[in-house]
């Protein structure tokens, strides 16, 4: 808690991009440490699909903690959509607040969509990318949740492209799991989905279809670890 308080205080005088540069180093360190300590590496493809100018919306599969760290390595300065209640946690919430997240009151019903669009529009106009997990929660390997329409509605309202992201992190770092398994996570950034002339429903379906189609390819069975009997064989 003392460290969190100190970190929050020293970052407060910086502008957003200065704060982001400092805080994103923590994510980079964790990814590096996972490779050194746990043997967990990654391979990334599709970075050529990222727009060179302007901000975009990232809609990604959510399976573990890993992608919340890794996305920060490859996407320009970004903000996240999160529950407003998290902002009320002493020290932790205050630290998150200085990163200008899109804080949504999930109990507000349809008004939560208005909150996402209003705050998301502001962030995109400031040149900040918006990261959304459309299923709303971490999903077990092989399962698909209901894709929520907020991200697609934001794209249509702002005419911002969506970059879909698929990965198989859940095979190596399961949700709610304590153990992290060695291996190489595959993460793929898809072609930008242009919302021009489309409804939010159509944009959401294109995003869902791309992600889930790629998940079927990426979620191939992981190689079986050798047993003690196998190692004893000549």
Short mmCIF file of C-alpha atoms in Angstrom, two decimals:
data_model
loop_
_atom_site.label_atom_id
_atom_site.label_comp_id
_atom_site.label_asym_id
_atom_site.label_seq_id
_atom_site.Cartn_x
_atom_site.Cartn_y
_atom_site.Cartn_z
CA UNK A 1 0.00 0.00 0.00
CA UNK A 2 2.90 2.34 0.79
CA UNK A 3 4.36 1.60 -2.65
CA UNK A 4 1.01 2.26 -4.33
CA UNK A 5 0.65 5.58 -2.51
CA UNK A 6 4.18 6.66 -3.43
CA UNK A 7 3.73 5.64 -7.06
CA UNK A 8 0.45 7.50 -7.32
CA UNK A 9 1.97 10.66 -5.86
CA UNK A 10 5.02 10.78 -8.12
CA UNK A 11 2.96 10.19 -11.29
CA UNK A 12 0.28 12.75 -10.53
CA UNK A 13 2.22 15.80 -11.88
CA UNK A 14 2.82 14.11 -15.26
CA UNK A 15 0.46 14.37 -18.21
CA UNK A 16 -1.38 11.25 -19.39
CA UNK A 17 1.28 10.10 -21.84
CA UNK A 18 4.01 10.53 -19.23
CA UNK A 19 2.02 8.49 -16.73
CA UNK A 20 1.32 5.85 -19.37
CA UNK A 21 5.00 5.48 -20.27
CA UNK A 22 5.88 4.86 -16.64
CA UNK A 23 2.99 2.54 -15.75
CA UNK A 24 3.28 0.48 -18.93
CA UNK A 25 6.82 -0.46 -17.92
CA UNK A 26 5.29 -2.52 -15.11
CA UNK A 27 3.39 -4.58 -17.68
CA UNK A 28 6.51 -5.00 -19.81
CA UNK A 29 8.44 -6.19 -16.76
CA UNK A 30 5.75 -8.78 -15.96
CA UNK A 31 5.79 -10.17 -19.50
CA UNK A 32 9.59 -10.39 -19.35
CA UNK A 33 9.48 -12.04 -15.93
CA UNK A 34 6.89 -14.60 -17.06
CA UNK A 35 9.30 -15.67 -19.78
CA UNK A 36 12.30 -15.84 -17.48
CA UNK A 37 10.55 -17.39 -14.49
CA UNK A 38 7.76 -19.50 -15.97
CA UNK A 39 8.95 -20.18 -19.51
CA UNK A 40 5.87 -18.44 -20.90
CA UNK A 41 6.64 -16.72 -24.20
CA UNK A 42 4.45 -15.35 -26.98
CA UNK A 43 4.33 -14.92 -30.72
CA UNK A 44 2.36 -12.03 -32.21
CA UNK A 45 1.07 -11.58 -35.74
CA UNK A 46 -1.04 -9.01 -37.57
CA UNK A 47 0.61 -5.86 -36.23
CA UNK A 48 0.61 -4.54 -39.79
CA UNK A 49 -3.17 -4.12 -39.45
CA UNK A 50 -2.83 -1.40 -36.82
CA UNK A 51 -3.67 2.05 -38.24
CA UNK A 52 -0.65 4.31 -38.50
CA UNK A 53 -2.68 7.44 -37.84
CA UNK A 54 -5.54 8.11 -35.46
CA UNK A 55 -6.87 6.06 -32.59
CA UNK A 56 -8.87 2.85 -32.88
CA UNK A 57 -10.93 0.50 -30.74
CA UNK A 58 -9.46 -2.86 -29.72
CA UNK A 59 -11.95 -5.64 -29.05
CA UNK A 60 -10.18 -8.69 -27.67
CA UNK A 61 -10.89 -12.15 -26.38
CA UNK A 62 -10.48 -12.33 -22.60
CA UNK A 63 -9.22 -15.56 -21.03
CA UNK A 64 -6.61 -14.62 -18.44
CA UNK A 65 -4.58 -11.85 -16.86
CA UNK A 66 -1.91 -12.21 -19.54
CA UNK A 67 -3.62 -10.21 -22.29
CA UNK A 68 -4.27 -7.28 -19.95
CA UNK A 69 -0.48 -7.00 -19.71
CA UNK A 70 0.51 -7.96 -23.25
CA UNK A 71 -1.80 -5.61 -25.14
CA UNK A 72 0.05 -2.68 -23.60
CA UNK A 73 3.23 -3.81 -25.39
CA UNK A 74 1.79 -3.53 -28.87
CA UNK A 75 -0.92 -0.85 -28.81
CA UNK A 76 -0.26 2.92 -28.55
CA UNK A 77 -1.36 4.81 -25.40
CA UNK A 78 -4.69 3.33 -24.42
CA UNK A 79 -7.53 3.40 -21.92
CA UNK A 80 -9.67 0.54 -20.67
CA UNK A 81 -13.35 0.06 -20.02
CA UNK A 82 -13.90 -0.99 -16.41
CA UNK A 83 -16.45 -1.05 -13.60
CA UNK A 84 -16.87 2.28 -11.82
CA UNK A 85 -16.79 0.51 -8.45
CA UNK A 86 -13.08 -0.23 -8.92
CA UNK A 87 -12.35 3.48 -8.78
CA UNK A 88 -13.55 3.59 -5.17
CA UNK A 89 -10.89 1.23 -3.87
CA UNK A 90 -8.42 3.29 -1.81
CA UNK A 91 -5.00 3.74 -3.41
CA UNK A 92 -5.60 1.09 -6.11
CA UNK A 93 -8.62 2.92 -7.49
CA UNK A 94 -6.90 6.28 -7.24
CA UNK A 95 -3.97 4.94 -9.24
CA UNK A 96 -6.34 3.70 -11.93
CA UNK A 97 -8.15 7.04 -12.00
CA UNK A 98 -5.07 8.96 -13.12
CA UNK A 99 -4.99 6.77 -16.26
CA UNK A 100 -8.38 8.15 -17.39
CA UNK A 101 -10.22 4.81 -17.82
CA UNK A 102 -13.77 4.60 -19.15
CA UNK A 103 -15.60 3.93 -15.89
CA UNK A 104 -19.04 2.40 -16.38
CA UNK A 105 -21.83 1.97 -13.86
CA UNK A 106 -23.10 -1.48 -14.82
CA UNK A 107 -26.19 -1.04 -12.67
CA UNK A 108 -27.30 1.89 -14.82
CA UNK A 109 -28.74 -0.38 -17.51
CA UNK A 110 -29.00 1.32 -20.91
CA UNK A 111 -27.42 4.46 -19.49
CA UNK A 112 -24.15 2.55 -19.18
CA UNK A 113 -23.99 2.49 -22.99
CA UNK A 114 -24.38 6.26 -23.03
CA UNK A 115 -21.52 6.50 -20.53
CA UNK A 116 -19.30 4.30 -22.68
CA UNK A 117 -20.04 6.29 -25.84
CA UNK A 118 -19.57 9.69 -24.17
CA UNK A 119 -16.32 8.80 -22.43
CA UNK A 120 -15.06 6.67 -25.31
CA UNK A 121 -15.64 9.49 -27.80
CA UNK A 122 -13.66 11.86 -25.58
CA UNK A 123 -10.73 9.44 -25.33
CA UNK A 124 -10.64 8.70 -29.05
CA UNK A 125 -10.73 12.40 -29.91
CA UNK A 126 -7.71 12.84 -27.65
CA UNK A 127 -5.85 10.21 -29.67
CA UNK A 128 -6.12 7.45 -27.06
CA UNK A 129 -6.97 3.91 -28.11
CA UNK A 130 -9.87 2.20 -26.35
CA UNK A 131 -9.52 -1.43 -25.24
CA UNK A 132 -12.70 -3.44 -24.68
CA UNK A 133 -13.30 -7.08 -23.80
CA UNK A 134 -16.72 -7.49 -25.45
CA UNK A 135 -17.66 -10.62 -23.48
CA UNK A 136 -17.27 -8.63 -20.28
CA UNK A 137 -15.40 -11.31 -18.32
CA UNK A 138 -12.72 -13.97 -18.68
CA UNK A 139 -13.98 -17.02 -20.54
CA UNK A 140 -12.78 -20.63 -20.11
CA UNK A 141 -10.88 -22.16 -23.01
CA UNK A 142 -13.23 -23.30 -25.76
CA UNK A 143 -16.18 -21.23 -24.58
CA UNK A 144 -17.81 -18.15 -26.05
CA UNK A 145 -19.69 -15.56 -24.04
CA UNK A 146 -22.33 -13.12 -25.24
CA UNK A 147 -20.69 -10.27 -27.11
CA UNK A 148 -21.97 -6.95 -25.80
CA UNK A 149 -22.73 -4.16 -28.25
CA UNK A 150 -21.07 -1.20 -26.47
CA UNK A 151 -17.82 -1.32 -28.43
CA UNK A 152 -19.57 -1.62 -31.77
CA UNK A 153 -21.89 1.26 -30.92
CA UNK A 154 -18.89 3.39 -30.00
CA UNK A 155 -17.27 2.52 -33.34
CA UNK A 156 -20.36 3.49 -35.32
CA UNK A 157 -20.88 6.72 -33.39
CA UNK A 158 -17.27 7.84 -33.79
CA UNK A 159 -16.57 6.13 -37.13
CA UNK A 160 -13.49 4.57 -35.56
CA UNK A 161 -12.12 1.25 -36.82
CA UNK A 162 -12.18 -1.87 -34.66
CA UNK A 163 -9.10 -4.07 -34.36
CA UNK A 164 -10.19 -7.59 -33.32
CA UNK A 165 -7.74 -9.64 -31.26
CA UNK A 166 -7.65 -13.40 -30.71
CA UNK A 167 -5.23 -15.40 -28.56
CA UNK A 168 -4.94 -18.65 -26.61
CA UNK A 169 -3.60 -17.37 -23.29
CA UNK A 170 -6.12 -19.44 -21.33
CA UNK A 171 -4.30 -22.63 -22.29
CA UNK A 172 -1.23 -21.51 -20.36
CA UNK A 173 -2.66 -19.16 -17.72
CA UNK A 174 -6.22 -20.38 -16.97
CA UNK A 175 -8.72 -17.98 -15.51
CA UNK A 176 -8.90 -18.30 -11.73
CA UNK A 177 -5.96 -20.66 -11.97
CA UNK A 178 -2.91 -20.43 -9.74
CA UNK A 179 -0.48 -22.32 -11.98
CA UNK A 180 1.10 -20.79 -15.08
CA UNK A 181 2.31 -23.32 -17.66
CA UNK A 182 5.36 -22.91 -19.93
CA UNK A 183 4.80 -22.56 -23.64
CA UNK A 184 4.20 -19.99 -26.34
CA UNK A 185 0.97 -18.01 -26.47
CA UNK A 186 -0.24 -17.03 -29.93
CA UNK A 187 -1.83 -13.59 -30.26
CA UNK A 188 -3.26 -12.35 -33.54
CA UNK A 189 -4.40 -8.86 -34.49
CA UNK A 190 -7.01 -8.91 -37.22
CA UNK A 191 -7.71 -6.57 -40.14
CA UNK A 192 -9.44 -3.33 -39.16
CA UNK A 193 -13.23 -3.49 -39.30
CA UNK A 194 -14.56 -0.28 -40.85
CA UNK A 195 -17.94 0.77 -39.38
CA UNK A 196 -18.78 3.11 -42.28
CA UNK A 197 -22.33 2.56 -43.54
CA UNK A 198 -22.95 -0.31 -41.14
CA UNK A 199 -25.16 -0.85 -38.13
CA UNK A 200 -23.70 -1.59 -34.72
CA UNK A 201 -25.21 -5.09 -34.94
CA UNK A 202 -23.41 -5.80 -38.21
CA UNK A 203 -20.11 -4.46 -36.88
CA UNK A 204 -20.42 -6.53 -33.72
CA UNK A 205 -21.16 -9.69 -35.69
CA UNK A 206 -18.14 -9.18 -37.96
CA UNK A 207 -15.96 -8.67 -34.90
CA UNK A 208 -17.36 -11.73 -33.12
CA UNK A 209 -17.07 -13.91 -36.21
CA UNK A 210 -13.43 -13.01 -36.82
CA UNK A 211 -12.39 -13.54 -33.21
CA UNK A 212 -14.20 -16.83 -32.72
CA UNK A 213 -13.08 -18.22 -36.09
CA UNK A 214 -9.46 -17.50 -35.23
CA UNK A 215 -9.94 -18.95 -31.74
CA UNK A 216 -10.83 -22.29 -33.29
CA UNK A 217 -7.44 -22.25 -35.01
CA UNK A 218 -5.39 -20.93 -32.10
CA UNK A 219 -6.91 -23.18 -29.45
CA UNK A 220 -5.30 -26.34 -30.74
CA UNK A 221 -4.56 -28.96 -28.08
CA UNK A 222 -1.35 -28.09 -26.26
CA UNK A 223 1.38 -30.78 -26.50
CA UNK A 224 1.06 -33.28 -23.66
CA UNK A 225 3.74 -32.95 -21.00
CA UNK A 226 5.84 -36.11 -20.64
CA UNK A 227 5.00 -38.32 -17.67
CA UNK A 228 7.55 -40.00 -15.43
CA UNK A 229 6.89 -43.29 -17.26
CA UNK A 230 7.53 -41.65 -20.63
CA UNK A 231 10.82 -40.19 -19.43
CA UNK A 232 11.91 -43.62 -18.25
CA UNK A 233 11.51 -45.14 -21.71
CA UNK A 234 14.67 -45.46 -23.83
#
